[in-house]
Short mmCIF file of C-alpha atoms and ligand atoms in Angstrom, two decimals:
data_model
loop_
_atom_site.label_atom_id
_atom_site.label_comp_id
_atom_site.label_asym_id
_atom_site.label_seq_id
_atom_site.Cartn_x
_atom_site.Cartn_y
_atom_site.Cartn_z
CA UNK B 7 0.00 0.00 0.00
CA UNK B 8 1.78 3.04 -0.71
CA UNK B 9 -0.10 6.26 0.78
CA UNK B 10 -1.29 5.33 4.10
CA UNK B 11 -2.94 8.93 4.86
CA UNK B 12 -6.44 8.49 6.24
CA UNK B 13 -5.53 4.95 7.19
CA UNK B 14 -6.59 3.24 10.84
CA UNK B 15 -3.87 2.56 12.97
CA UNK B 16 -3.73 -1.08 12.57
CA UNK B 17 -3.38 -0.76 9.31
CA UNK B 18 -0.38 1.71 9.62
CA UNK B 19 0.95 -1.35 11.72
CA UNK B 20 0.61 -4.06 9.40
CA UNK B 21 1.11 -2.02 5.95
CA UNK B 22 3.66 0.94 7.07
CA UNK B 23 7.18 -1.08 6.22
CA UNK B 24 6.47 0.68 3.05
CA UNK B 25 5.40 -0.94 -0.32
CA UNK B 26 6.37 -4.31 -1.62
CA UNK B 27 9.71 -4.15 -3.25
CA UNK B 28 9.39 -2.75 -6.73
CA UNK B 29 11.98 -4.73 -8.43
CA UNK B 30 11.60 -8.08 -6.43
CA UNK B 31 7.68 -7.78 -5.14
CA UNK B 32 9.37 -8.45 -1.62
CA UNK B 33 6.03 -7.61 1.33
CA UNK B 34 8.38 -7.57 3.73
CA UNK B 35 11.82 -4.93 3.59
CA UNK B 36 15.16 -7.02 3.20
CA UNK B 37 17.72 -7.25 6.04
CA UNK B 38 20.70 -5.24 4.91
CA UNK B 39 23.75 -6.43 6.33
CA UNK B 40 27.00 -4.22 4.49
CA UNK B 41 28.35 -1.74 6.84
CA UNK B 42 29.34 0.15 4.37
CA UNK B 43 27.74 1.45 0.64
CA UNK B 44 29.71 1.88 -2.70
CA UNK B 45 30.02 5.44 -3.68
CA UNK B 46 29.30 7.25 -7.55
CA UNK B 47 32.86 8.86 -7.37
CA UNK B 48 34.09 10.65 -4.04
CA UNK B 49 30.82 12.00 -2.37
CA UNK B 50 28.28 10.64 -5.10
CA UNK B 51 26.00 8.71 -1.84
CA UNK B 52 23.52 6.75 -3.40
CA UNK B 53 21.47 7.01 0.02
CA UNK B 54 24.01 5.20 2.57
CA UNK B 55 27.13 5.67 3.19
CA UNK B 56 28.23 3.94 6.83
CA UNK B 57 26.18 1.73 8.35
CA UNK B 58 26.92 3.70 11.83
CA UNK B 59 25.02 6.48 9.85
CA UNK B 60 22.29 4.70 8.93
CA UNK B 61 21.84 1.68 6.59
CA UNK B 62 18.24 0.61 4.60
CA UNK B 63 16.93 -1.99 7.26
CA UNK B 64 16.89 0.69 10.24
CA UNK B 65 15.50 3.52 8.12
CA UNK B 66 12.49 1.38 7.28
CA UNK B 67 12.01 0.75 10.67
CA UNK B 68 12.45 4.69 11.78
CA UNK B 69 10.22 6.00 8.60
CA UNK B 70 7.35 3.22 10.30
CA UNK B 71 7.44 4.28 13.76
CA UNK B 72 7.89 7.79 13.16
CA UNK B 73 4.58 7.89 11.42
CA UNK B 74 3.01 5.60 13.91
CA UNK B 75 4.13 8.42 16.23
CA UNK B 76 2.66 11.29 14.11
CA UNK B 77 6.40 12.60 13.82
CA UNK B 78 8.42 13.50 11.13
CA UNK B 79 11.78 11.99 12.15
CA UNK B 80 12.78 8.52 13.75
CA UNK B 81 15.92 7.44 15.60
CA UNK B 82 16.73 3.99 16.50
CA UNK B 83 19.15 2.97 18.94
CA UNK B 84 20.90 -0.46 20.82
CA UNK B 85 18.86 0.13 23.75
CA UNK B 86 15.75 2.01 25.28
CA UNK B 87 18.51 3.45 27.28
CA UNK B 88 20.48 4.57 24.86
CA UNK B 89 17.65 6.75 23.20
CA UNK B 90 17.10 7.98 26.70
CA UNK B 91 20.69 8.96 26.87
CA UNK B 92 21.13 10.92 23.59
CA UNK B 93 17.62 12.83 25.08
CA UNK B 94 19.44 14.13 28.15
CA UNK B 95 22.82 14.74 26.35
CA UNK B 96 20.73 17.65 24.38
CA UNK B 97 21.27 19.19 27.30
CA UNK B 98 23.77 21.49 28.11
CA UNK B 99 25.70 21.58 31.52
CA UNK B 100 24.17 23.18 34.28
CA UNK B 101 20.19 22.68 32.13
CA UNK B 102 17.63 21.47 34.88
CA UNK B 103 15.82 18.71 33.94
CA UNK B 104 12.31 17.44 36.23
CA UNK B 105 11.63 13.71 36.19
CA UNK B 106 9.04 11.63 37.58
CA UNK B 107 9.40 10.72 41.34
CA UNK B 108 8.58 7.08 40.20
CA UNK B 109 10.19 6.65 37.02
CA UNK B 110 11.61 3.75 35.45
CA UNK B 111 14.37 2.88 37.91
CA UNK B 112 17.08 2.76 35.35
CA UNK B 113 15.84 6.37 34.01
CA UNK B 114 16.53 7.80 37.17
CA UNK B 115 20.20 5.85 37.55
CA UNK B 116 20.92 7.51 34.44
CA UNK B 117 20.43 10.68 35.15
CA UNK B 118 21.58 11.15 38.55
CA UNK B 119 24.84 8.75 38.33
CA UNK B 120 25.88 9.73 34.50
CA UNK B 121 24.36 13.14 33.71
CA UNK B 122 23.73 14.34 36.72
CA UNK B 123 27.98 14.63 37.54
CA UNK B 124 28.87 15.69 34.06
CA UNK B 125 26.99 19.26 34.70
CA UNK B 126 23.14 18.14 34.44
CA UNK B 127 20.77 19.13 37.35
CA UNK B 128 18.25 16.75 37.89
CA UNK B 129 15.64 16.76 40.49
CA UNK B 130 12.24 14.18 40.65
CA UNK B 131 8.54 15.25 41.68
CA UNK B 132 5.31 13.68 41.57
CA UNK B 133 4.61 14.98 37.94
CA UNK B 134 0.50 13.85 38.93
CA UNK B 135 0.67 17.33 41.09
CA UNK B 136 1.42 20.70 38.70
CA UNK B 137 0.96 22.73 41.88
CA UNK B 138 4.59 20.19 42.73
CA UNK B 139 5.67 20.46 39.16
CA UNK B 140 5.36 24.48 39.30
CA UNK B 141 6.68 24.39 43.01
CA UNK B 142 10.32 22.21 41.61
CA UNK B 143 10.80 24.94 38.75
CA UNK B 144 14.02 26.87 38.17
CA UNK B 145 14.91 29.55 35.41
CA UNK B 146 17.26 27.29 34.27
CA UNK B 147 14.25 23.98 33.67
CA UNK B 148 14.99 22.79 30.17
CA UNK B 149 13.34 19.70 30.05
CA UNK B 150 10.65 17.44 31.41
CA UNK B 151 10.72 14.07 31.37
CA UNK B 152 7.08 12.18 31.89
CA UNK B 153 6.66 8.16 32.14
CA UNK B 154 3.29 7.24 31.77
CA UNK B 155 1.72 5.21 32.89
CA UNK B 156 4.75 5.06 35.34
CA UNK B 157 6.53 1.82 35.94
CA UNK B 158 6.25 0.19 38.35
CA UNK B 159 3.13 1.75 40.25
CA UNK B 160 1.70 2.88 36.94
CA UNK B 161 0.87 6.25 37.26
CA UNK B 162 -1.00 8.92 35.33
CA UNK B 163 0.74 11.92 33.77
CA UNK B 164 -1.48 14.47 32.20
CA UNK B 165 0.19 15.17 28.96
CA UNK B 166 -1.15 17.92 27.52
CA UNK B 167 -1.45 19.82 30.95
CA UNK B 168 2.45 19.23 31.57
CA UNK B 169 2.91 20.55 28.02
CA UNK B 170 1.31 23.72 28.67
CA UNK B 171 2.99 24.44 31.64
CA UNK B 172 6.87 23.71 30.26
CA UNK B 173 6.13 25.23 27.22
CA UNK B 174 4.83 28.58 28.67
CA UNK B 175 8.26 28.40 30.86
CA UNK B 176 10.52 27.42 27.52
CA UNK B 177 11.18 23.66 28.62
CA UNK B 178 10.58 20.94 26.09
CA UNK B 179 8.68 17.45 27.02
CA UNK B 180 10.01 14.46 26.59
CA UNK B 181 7.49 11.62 26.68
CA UNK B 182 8.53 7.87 27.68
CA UNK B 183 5.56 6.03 25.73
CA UNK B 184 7.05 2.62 26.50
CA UNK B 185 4.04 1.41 27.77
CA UNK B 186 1.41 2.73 26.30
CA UNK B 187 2.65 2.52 22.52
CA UNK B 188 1.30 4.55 20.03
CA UNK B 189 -1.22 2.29 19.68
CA UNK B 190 -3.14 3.63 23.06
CA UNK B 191 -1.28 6.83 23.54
CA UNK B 192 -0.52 9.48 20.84
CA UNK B 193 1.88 12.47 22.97
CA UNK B 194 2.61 14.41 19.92
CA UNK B 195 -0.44 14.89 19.09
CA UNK B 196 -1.28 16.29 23.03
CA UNK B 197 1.61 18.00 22.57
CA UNK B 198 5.19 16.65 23.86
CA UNK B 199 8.27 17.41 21.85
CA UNK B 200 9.80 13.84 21.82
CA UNK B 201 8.94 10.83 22.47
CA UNK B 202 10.88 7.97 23.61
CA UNK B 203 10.48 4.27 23.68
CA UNK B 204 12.30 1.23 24.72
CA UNK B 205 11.24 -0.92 21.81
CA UNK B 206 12.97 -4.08 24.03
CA UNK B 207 8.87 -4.15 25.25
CA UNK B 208 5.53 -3.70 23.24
CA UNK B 209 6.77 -2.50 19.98
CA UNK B 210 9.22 -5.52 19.47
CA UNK B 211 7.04 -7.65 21.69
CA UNK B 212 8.59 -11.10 21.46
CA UNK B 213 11.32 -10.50 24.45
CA UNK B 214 13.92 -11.30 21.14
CA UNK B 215 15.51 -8.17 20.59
CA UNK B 216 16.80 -5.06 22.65
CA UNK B 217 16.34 -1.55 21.03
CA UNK B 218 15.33 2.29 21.57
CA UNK B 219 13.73 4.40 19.65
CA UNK B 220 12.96 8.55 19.66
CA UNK B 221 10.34 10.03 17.59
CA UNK B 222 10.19 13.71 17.19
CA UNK B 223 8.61 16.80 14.75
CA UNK B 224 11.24 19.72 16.95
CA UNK B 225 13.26 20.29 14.59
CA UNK B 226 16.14 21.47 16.58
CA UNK B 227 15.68 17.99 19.14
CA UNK B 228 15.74 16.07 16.04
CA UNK B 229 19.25 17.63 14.87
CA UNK B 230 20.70 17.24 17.95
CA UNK B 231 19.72 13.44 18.34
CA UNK B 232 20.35 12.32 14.93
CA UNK B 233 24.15 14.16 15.25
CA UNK B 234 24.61 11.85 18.59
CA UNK B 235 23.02 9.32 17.15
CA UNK B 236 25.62 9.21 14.92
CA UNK B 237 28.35 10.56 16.94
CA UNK B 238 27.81 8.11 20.31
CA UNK B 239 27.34 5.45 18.03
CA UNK B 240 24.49 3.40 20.06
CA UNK B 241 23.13 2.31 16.70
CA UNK B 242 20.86 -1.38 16.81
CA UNK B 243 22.14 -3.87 14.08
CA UNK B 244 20.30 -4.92 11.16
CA UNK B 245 19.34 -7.75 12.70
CA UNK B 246 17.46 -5.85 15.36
CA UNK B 247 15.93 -3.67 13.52
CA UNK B 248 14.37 -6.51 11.37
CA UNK B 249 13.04 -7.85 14.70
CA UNK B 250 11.69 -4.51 16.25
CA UNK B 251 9.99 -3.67 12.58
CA UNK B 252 8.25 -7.26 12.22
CA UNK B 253 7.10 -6.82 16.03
CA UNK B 254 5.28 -3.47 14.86
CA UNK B 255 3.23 -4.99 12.63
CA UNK B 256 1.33 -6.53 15.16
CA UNK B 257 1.16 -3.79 17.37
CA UNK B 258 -2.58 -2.78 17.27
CA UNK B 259 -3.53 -6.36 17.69
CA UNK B 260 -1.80 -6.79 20.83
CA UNK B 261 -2.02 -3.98 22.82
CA UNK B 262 -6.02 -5.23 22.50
CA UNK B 263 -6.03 -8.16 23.66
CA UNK B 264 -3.40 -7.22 26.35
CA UNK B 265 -5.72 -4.38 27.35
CA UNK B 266 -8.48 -6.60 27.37
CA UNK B 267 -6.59 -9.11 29.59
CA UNK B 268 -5.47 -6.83 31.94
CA UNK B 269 -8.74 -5.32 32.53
CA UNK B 270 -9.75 -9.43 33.67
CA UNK B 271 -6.49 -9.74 35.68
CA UNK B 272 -7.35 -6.36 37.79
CA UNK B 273 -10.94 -7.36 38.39
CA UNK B 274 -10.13 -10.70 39.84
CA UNK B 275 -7.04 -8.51 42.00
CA UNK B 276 -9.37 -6.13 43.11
CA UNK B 277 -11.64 -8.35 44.86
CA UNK B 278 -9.36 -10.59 46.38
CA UNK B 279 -8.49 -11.22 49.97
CA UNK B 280 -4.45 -11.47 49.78
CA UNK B 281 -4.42 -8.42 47.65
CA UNK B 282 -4.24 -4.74 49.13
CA UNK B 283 -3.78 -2.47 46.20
CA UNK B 284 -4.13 -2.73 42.22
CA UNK B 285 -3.27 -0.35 40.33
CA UNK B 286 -3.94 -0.27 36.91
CA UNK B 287 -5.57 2.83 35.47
CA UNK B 288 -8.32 0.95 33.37
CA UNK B 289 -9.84 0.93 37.42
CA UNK B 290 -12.01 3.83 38.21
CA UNK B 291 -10.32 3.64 41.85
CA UNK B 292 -7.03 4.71 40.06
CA UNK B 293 -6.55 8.34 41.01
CA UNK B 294 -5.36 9.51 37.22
CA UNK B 295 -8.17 7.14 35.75
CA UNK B 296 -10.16 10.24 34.34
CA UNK B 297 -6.75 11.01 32.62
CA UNK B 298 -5.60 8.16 31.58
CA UNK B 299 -9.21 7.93 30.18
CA UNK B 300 -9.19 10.95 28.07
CA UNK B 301 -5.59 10.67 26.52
CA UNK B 302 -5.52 6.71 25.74
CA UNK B 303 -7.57 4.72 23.92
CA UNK B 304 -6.59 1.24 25.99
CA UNK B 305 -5.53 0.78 29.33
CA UNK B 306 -2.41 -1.31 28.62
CA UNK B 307 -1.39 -4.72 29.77
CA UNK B 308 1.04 -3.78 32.58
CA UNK B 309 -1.14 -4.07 36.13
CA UNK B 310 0.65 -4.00 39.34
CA UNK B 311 -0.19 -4.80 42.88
CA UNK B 312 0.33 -5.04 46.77
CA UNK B 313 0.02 -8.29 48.53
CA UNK B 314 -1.50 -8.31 52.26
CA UNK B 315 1.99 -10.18 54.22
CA UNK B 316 4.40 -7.95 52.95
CA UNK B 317 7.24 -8.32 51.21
CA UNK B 318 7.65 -12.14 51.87
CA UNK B 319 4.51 -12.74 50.75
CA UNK B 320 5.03 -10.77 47.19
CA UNK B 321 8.21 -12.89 46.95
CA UNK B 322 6.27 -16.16 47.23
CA UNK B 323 3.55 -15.28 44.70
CA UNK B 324 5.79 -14.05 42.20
CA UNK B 325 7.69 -17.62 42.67
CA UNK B 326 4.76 -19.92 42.41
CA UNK B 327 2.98 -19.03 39.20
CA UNK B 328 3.19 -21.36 36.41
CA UNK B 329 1.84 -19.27 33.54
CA UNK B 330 3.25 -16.07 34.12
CA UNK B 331 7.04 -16.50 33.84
CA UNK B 332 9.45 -14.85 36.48
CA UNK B 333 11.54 -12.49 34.94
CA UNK B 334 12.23 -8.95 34.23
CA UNK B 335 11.15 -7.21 31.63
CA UNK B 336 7.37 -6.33 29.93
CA UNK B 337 5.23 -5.65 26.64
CA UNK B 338 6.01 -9.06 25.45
CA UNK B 339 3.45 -12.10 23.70
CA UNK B 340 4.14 -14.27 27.18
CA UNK B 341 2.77 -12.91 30.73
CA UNK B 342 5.71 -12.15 32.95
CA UNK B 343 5.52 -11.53 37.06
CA UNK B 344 7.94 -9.88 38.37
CA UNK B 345 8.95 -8.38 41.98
CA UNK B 346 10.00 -4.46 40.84
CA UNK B 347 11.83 -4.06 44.12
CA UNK B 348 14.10 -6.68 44.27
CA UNK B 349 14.73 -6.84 40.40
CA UNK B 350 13.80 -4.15 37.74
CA UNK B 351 14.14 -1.42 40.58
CA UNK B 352 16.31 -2.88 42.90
CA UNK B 353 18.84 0.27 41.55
CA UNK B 354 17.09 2.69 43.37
CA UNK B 355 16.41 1.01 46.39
CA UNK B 356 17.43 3.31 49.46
CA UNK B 357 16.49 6.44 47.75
CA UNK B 358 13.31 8.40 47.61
CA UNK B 359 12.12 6.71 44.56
CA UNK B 360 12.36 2.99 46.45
CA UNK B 361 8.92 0.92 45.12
CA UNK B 362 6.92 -0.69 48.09
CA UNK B 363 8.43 -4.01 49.15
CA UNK B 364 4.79 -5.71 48.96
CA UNK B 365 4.22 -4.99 45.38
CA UNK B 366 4.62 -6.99 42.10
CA UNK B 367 4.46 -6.11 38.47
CA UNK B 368 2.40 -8.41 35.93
CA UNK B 369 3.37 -7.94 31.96
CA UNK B 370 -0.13 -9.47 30.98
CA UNK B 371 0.87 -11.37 27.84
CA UNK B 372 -1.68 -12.69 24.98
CA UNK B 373 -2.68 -16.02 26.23
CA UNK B 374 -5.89 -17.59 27.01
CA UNK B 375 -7.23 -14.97 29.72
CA UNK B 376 -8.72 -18.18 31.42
CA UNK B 377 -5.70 -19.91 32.26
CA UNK B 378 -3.86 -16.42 33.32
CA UNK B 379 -6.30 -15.88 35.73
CA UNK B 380 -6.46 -19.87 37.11
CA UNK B 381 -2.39 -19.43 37.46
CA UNK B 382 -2.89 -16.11 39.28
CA UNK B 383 -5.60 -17.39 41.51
CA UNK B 384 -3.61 -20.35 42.34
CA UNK B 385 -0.33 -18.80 43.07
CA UNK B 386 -2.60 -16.27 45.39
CA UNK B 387 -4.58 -18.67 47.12
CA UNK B 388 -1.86 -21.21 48.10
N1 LIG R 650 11.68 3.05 29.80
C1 LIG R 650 10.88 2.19 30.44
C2 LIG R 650 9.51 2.63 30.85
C3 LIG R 650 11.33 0.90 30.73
O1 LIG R 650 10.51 0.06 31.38
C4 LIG R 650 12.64 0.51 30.35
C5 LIG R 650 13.16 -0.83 30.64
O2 LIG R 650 12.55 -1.59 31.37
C6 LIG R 650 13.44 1.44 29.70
C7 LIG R 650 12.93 2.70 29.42
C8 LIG R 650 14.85 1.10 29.29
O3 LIG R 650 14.86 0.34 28.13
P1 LIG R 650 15.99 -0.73 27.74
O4 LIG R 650 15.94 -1.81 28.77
O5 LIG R 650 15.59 -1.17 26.37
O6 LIG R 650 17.29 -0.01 27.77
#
């Protein structure tokens, strides 16, 4: 299919790798291996020139998710870290940057043990609260950086509100849309400057392949990332890129069904004896349900919860399901149970941002919903 304007988003997903090969009538775009590209005489590029720079397999994959993003440029790096990283190096020394007080553990490591003591000032607040948010600013805020929903405790962010605010003060948003995809969540269109993904989760969404990505229409943020990008080098492989791109394609499909799964999981959590909290912002108990409501179209697969026993107890559950593997990581086809303070945020245990010891983290995969729910009921009740 080649124009795709007016399309619905799953068919962006399945149809946006761009049109069958015109010489070949390959559906699916080639995996291009050569690291480097044959030039017409000195400077006569054909297209590519280094593979660090870019080669044809990654910019297929960053011309899809850019427009899955609504945003004219797409960079793809080794890591959902490494996209992070290039982010927060568009800073300049001495730049403030506001995070979320509950941000994805290895967010927060990165900013206040690598930026943080090369000249960036960092400082966290409960981004739910712009009264907080308005409270934490400094002439020199350049940047805020919003997770949501949150991980681990999955909280709400209000995009568009944020955006006002930073943008009447001169700060760009930076939007961490791991896990609500574009497929549920659209912040360019509520008005972030960037958005940022670890593609290691929903958009690869086979626990196969480890990537980042940044999306972006600023056209100064998108300079500045696609000079590191090619400067730091944190470029994925062909090979990756193949993965993360085929995972796409299924995207809208998924994040369904593991919307509609979670929403089962949380209603058999909320009304259970050994369970003291759920949060998952498909509840209308969650405090930034009304939010969440109004900027996403799903709810998400990622549902977290407190166990009544405490921190034992978590540790036991997350060790006696059968279904739901143990493991770190989310956004993939198989459910995952985790326990965030012990593993995924074990990093920044001690500090102000340490999770609650009782709670664990479900990745609610695409199985049969039945047998998720007989594994968590089991592992609950014994
Ligand atoms: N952002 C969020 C919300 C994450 O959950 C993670 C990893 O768990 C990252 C970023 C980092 O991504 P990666 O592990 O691909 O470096």
């Amino acid at each position: 299919m080649d124009d795709l304007t007016g399309r619905g988003f799953a068919t962006r997903c399945v149809h946006g790798a761009g049109p069958a090969d015109p010489v070949t009538g390959a559906v699916v775009p080639p995996i291009s291996v050569a690291s480097t590209f044959a030039q017409d005489g000195v400077g006569g590029i054909r297209g590519f020139e280094y593979a660090r720079s870019g080669n044809p397999t990654r910019a297929a994959l960053e011309a899809h998710l850019a427009e899955l993003e609504g945003a004219a440029h797409g960079f793809a790096f080794s890591s959902g870290l490494a996209a992070e990283d290039a982010l927060l190096r568009t800073l300049a020394p001495g730049d403030h940057v506001l995070m979320p007080s509950d941000a994805y553990g290895g967010t927060v490591r990165l900013a206040l043990q690598v930026h943080a003591p090369a000249g960036t000032r960092v400082d966290t607040v409960d981004l739910s609260d712009l009264a907080a948010v308005a409270a934490a600013w400094r002439p020199d805020t350049r940047m805020v950086w919003v997770e949501t929903p949150t991980n681990p405790l999955l909280a709400i962010v209000d995009i568009a509100a944020i955006c006002e605010l930073a943008h009447r003060r001169g700060a760009v948003v930076v939007v961490d849309n791991t896990f609500a995809t574009p497929a549920l969540q659209q912040p360019l269109a509520l008005g972030a400057d960037a958005v940022v993904h670890s593609t290691t989760k929903y958009l690869g969404g086979h626990s196969d392949v480890v990537g980042g990505f940044v999306a972006t229409s600023h056209e100064h943020l998108a300079e500045q990332v696609a000079f590191l990008q090619n400067a730091t080098g944190a470029v994925p492989g062909p090979f990756d890129c193949y993965l993360v791109h085929r995972g796409a394609r299924t995207l809208a499909l998924r994040m369904e069904r593991h919307s509609a799964s979670a929403a089962a999981v949380a209603s058999l959590l909320i009304d259970h004896p050994a369970v003291i909290e759920v949060r998952w912002p498909g509840l209308p108990s969650h405090p930034g349900h009304e939010i969440a409501a109004r900027q996403m179209s799903g709810f998400g697969g990622m549902v977290s919860f407190r166990v009544a026993g405490g921190e034992q107890a978590a540790l036991d559950v997350c060790s006696r399901t059968q279904v739901f593997t143990l493991a770190e990581s989310l956004g993939a086809v198989e459910s995952l149970i985790e326990h965030p303070g012990r593993m995924t945020h074990a990093s920044v245990a001690g500090t102000t941002n340490e999770v609650p010891a009782d709670l664990v983290r479900l990745s609610v995969g695409i199985e049969d919903p039945a047998d998720l729910l007989d594994d968590l009921g089991q592992a609950l009740r014994a």
